[in-house]
Short mmCIF file of C-alpha atoms in Angstrom, two decimals:
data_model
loop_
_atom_site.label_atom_id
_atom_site.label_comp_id
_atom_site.label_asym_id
_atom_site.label_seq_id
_atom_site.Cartn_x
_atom_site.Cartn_y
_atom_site.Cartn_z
CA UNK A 11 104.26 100.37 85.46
CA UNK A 12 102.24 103.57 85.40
CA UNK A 13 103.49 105.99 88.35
CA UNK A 14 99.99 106.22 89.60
CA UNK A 15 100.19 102.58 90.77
CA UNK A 16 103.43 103.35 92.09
CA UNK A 17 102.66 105.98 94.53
CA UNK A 18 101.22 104.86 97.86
CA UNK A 19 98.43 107.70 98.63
CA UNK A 20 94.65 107.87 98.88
CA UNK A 21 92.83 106.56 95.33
CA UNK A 22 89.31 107.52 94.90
CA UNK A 23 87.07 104.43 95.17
CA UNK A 24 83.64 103.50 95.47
CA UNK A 25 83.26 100.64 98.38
CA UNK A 26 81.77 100.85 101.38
CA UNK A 27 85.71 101.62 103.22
CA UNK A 28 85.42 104.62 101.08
CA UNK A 29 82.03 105.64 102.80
CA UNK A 30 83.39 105.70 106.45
CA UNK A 31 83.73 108.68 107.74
CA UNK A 32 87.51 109.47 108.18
CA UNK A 33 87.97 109.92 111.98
CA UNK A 34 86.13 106.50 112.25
CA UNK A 35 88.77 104.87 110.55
CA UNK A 36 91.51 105.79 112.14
CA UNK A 37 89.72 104.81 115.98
CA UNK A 38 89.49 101.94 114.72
CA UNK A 39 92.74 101.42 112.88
CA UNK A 40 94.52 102.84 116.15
CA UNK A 41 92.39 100.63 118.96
CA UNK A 42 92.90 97.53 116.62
CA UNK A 43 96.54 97.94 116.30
CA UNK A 44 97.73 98.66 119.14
CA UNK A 45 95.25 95.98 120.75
CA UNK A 46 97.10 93.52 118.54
CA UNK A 47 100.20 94.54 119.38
CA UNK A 48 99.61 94.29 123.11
CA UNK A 49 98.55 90.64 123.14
CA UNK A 50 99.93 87.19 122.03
CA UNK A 51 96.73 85.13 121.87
CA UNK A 52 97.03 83.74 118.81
CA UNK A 53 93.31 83.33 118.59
CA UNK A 54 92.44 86.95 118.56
CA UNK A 55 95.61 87.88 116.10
CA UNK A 56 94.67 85.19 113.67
CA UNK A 57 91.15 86.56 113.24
CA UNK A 58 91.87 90.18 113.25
CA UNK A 59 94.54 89.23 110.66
CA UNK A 60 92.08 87.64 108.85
CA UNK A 61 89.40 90.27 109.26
CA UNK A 62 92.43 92.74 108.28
CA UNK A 63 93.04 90.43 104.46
CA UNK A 64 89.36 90.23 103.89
CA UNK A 65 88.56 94.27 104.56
CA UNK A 66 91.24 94.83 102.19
CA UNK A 67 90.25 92.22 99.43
CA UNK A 68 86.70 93.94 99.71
CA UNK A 69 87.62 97.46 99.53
CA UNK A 70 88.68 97.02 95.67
CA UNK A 71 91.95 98.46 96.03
CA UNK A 72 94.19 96.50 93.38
CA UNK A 73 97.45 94.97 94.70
CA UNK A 74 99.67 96.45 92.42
CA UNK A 75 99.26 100.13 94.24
CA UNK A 76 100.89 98.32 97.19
CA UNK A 77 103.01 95.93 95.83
CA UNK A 78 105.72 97.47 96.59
CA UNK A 79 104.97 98.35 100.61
CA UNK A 80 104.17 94.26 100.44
CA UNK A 81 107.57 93.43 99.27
CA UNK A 82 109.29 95.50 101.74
CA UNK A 83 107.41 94.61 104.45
CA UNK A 84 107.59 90.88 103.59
CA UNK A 85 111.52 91.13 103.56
CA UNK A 86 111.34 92.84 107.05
CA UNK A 87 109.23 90.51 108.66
CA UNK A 88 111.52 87.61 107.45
CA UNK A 89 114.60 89.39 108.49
CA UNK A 90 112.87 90.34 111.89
CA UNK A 91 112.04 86.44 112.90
CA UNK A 92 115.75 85.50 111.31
CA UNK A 93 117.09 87.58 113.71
CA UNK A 94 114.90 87.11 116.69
CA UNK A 95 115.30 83.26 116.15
CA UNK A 96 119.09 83.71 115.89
CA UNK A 97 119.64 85.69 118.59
CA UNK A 98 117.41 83.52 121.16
CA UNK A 99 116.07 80.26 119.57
CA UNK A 100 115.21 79.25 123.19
CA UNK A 101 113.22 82.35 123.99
CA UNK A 102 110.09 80.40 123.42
CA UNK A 103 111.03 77.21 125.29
CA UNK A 104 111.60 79.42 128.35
CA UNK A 105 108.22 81.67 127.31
CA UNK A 106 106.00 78.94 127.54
CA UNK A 107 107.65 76.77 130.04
CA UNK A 108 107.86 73.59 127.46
CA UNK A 109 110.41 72.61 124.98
CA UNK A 110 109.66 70.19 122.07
CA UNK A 111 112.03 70.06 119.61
CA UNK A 112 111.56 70.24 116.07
CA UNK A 113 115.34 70.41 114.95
CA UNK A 114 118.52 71.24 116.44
CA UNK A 115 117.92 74.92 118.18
CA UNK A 116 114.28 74.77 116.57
CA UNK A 117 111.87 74.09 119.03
CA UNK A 118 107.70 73.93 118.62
CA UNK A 119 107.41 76.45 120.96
CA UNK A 120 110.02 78.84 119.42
CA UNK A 121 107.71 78.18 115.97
CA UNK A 122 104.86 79.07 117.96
CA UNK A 123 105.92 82.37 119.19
CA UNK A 124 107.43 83.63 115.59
CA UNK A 125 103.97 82.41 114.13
CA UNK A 126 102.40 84.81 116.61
CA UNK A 127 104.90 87.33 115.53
CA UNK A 128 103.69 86.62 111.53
CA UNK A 129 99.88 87.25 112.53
CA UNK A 130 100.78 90.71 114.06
CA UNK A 131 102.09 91.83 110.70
CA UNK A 132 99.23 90.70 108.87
CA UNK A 133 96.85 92.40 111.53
CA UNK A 134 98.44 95.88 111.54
CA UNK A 135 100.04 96.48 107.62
CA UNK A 136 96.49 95.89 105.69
CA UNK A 137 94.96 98.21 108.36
CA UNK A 138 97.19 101.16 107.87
CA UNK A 139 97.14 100.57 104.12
CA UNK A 140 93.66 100.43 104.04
CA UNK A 141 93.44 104.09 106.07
CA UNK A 142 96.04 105.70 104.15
CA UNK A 143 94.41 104.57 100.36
CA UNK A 144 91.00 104.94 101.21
CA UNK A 145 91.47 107.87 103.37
CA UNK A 146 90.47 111.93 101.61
CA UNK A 147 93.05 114.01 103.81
CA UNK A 148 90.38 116.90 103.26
CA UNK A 149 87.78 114.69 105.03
CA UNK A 150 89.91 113.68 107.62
CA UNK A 151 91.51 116.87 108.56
CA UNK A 152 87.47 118.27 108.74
CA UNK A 153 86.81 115.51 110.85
CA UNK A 154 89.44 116.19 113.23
CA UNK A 155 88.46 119.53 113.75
CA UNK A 156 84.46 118.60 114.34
CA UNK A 157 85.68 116.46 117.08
CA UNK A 158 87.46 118.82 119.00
CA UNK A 159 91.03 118.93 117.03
CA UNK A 160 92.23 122.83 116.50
CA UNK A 161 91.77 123.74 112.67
CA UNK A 162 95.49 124.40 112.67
CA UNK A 163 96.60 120.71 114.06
CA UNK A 164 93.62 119.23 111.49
CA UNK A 165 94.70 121.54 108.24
CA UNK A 166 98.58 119.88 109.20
CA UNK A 167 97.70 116.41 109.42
CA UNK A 168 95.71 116.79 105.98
CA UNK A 169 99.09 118.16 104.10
CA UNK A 170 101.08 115.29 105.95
CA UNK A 171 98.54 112.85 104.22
CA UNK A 172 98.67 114.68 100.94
CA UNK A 173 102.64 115.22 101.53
CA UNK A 174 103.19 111.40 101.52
CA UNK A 175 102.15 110.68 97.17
CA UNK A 176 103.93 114.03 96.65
CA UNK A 177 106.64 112.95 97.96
CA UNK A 178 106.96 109.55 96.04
CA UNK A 179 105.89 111.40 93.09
CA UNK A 180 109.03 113.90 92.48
CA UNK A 181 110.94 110.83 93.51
CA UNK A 182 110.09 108.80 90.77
CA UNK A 183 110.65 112.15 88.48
CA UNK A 184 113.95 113.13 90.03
CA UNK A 185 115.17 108.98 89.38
CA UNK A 186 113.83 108.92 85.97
CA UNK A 187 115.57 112.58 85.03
CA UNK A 188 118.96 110.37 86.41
CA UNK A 189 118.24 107.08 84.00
CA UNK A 190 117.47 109.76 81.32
CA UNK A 191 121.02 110.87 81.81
CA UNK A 192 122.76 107.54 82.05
CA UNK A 193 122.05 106.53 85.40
CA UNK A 194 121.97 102.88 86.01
CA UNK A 195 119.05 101.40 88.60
CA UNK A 196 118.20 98.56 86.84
CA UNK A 197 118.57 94.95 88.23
CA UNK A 198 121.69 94.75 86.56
CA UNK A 199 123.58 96.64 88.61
CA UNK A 200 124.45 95.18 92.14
CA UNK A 201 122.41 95.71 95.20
CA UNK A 202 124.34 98.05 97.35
CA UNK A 203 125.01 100.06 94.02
CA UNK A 204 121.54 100.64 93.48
CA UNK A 205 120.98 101.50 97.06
CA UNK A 206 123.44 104.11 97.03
CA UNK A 207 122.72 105.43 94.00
CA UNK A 208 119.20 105.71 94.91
CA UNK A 209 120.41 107.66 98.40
CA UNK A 210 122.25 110.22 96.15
CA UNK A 211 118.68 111.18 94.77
CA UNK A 212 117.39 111.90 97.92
CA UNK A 213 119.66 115.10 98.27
CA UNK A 214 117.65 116.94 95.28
CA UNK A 215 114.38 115.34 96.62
CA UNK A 216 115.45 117.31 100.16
CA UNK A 217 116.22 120.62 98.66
CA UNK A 218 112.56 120.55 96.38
CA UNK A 219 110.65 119.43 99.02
CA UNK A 220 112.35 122.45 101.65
CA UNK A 221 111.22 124.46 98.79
CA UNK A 222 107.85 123.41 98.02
CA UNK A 223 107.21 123.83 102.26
CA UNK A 224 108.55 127.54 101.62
CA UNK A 225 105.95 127.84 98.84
CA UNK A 226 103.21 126.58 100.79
CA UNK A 227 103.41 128.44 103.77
CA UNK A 228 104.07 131.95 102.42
CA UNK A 229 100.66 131.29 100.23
CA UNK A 230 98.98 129.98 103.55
CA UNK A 231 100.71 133.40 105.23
CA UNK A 232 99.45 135.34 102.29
CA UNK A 233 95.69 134.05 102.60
CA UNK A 234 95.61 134.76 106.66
CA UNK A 235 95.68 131.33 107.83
CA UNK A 236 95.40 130.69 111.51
CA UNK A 237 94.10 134.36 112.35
CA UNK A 238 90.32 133.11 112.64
CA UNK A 239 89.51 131.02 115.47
CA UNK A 240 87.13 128.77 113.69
CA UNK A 241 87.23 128.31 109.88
CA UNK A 242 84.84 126.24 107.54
CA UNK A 243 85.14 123.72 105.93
CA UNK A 244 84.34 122.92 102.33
CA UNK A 245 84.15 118.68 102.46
CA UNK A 246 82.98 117.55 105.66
CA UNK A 247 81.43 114.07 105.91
CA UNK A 248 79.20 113.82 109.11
CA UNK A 249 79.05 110.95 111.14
CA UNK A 250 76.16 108.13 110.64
CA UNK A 251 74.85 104.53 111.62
CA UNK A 252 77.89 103.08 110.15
CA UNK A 253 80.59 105.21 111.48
CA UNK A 254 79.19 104.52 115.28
CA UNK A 255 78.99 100.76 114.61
CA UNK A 256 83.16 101.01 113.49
CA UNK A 257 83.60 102.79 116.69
CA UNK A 258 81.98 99.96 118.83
CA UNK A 259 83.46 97.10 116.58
CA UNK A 260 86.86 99.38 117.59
CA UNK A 261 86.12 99.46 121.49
CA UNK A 262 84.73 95.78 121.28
CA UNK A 263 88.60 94.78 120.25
CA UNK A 264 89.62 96.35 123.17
CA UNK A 265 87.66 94.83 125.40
CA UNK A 266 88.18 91.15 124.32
CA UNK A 267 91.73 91.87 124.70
CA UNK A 268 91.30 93.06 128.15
CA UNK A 269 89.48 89.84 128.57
CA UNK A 270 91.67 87.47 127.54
CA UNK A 271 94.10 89.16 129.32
CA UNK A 272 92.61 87.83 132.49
CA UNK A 273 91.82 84.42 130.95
CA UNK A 274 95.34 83.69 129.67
CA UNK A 275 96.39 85.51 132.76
CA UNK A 276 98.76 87.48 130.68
CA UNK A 277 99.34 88.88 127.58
CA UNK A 278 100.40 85.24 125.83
CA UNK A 279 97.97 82.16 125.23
CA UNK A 280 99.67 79.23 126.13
CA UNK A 281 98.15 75.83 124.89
CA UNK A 282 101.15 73.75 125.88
CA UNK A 283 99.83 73.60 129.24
#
């Protein structure tokens, strides 16, 4: 697989996603999110999840750049309703004041709640995938700073974003430098032999990455940065028709939640009563 596919980090593209302005995105990843995360009524998560799937399948971005973020977060969303099942199989008998069971422990109401707990995954994951790939950290940190951010706070945020592919990039160097010399991560070895194999490279990852930080902000010290109070900035993308629309689609989220939240009275919808 070509490395570039295998490093999660923003990929130049050309659909409309790509067009938003930067601080747009991230209102409305943020209000979305954590307005999904608040409630349980399954009729608002399953169509933000479903507006999440189909914003992603438009926004061209090919599945094998995430692939990997799928897989893990598919194995810790089973292992997270294993273990909330095991630990309480009655929590949703006693959270919806009805019990019908299914089989043994399994009740419909237990299913019920872990379905809930599914469409939260698929409402939040797309949406921060879709802001970090289709996201220019130079945009974004610009953004920041139009809307009030200090340059200083912005210019940070932008070398977090650009810090994350970096990152995944000298690990996939350092790991192939350690098969090069005889290092075994294939599938052949066993799982908690890979894992800890693949911990021991993250001691020279540590040490390059300490140094690359020292690099970067003696050349920052070097070039003054920080002693202006206002500094320019060379890719800004103003805000349009579009960008305000995302905003009010954002607060709009809110606001049914708030809604339902008095409808349901509470945060869960309950259709066994």
């Amino acid at each position: 697989m070509n490395n570039q596919l295998s490093v999660l980090g923003y990929q130049a593209g050309n659909s409309f996603i790509y067009q938003l302005n930067a601080t747009a995105k991230l209102l409305f990843f943020l209000l979305i999110s954590i307005s999904s995360m608040v409630t349980y009524d399954t009729r608002y998560l399953a169509f933000v999840a479903l507006f999440s799937v189909v914003l992603f399948y438009f926004s061209k971005i090919p599945f094998s750049s995430v692939k990997r973020v799928a897989q893990f977060a598919a194995i810790f969303a089973i292992l997270n309703l294993l273990f909330v099942f095991i630990f309480d199989p009655g929590y949703g008998a006693r959270l919806y004041d009805s019990k019908t069971i299914l089989w043994g422990p399994l009740t419909l109401e237990e299913l019920f709640y872990l379905f809930n707990l599914v469409l939260k995954y698929f409402s939040t994951i797309p949406l921060a995938l879709l802001f970090i790939l289709t996201t220019n950290p130079s945009q974004f940190a610009s953004s920041l700073n139009k809307i009030g951010l200090p340059y200083r706070s912005s210019y940070s945020v932008s070398l977090a974003l650009r810090y994350i592919p970096d990152m995944q990039e000298k690990f996939l160097a350092i790991r192939n430098a350690g098969q090069a010399r005889g290092m075994d991560l294939s599938k052949k070895v066993g799982l908690f032999s890979r894992i800890k194999l693949n911990v021991q490279l993250l001691l020279p990852l540590i040490f390059s990455s300490l140094e690359q930080i020292d690099t970067i902000s003696t050349a920052m010290e070097l070039r003054r940065f920080g002693k202006k109070k206002k500094r320019s900035w060379y890719s800004y993308q103003p805000l349009n028709v579009k960008d305000y629309l995302v905003f009010l689609l954002s607060l709009l989220g809110v606001a049914i939640v708030i809604l339902l939240f008095f409808v349901n009275q509470g945060r869960f919808f309950n259709p066994f009563h």
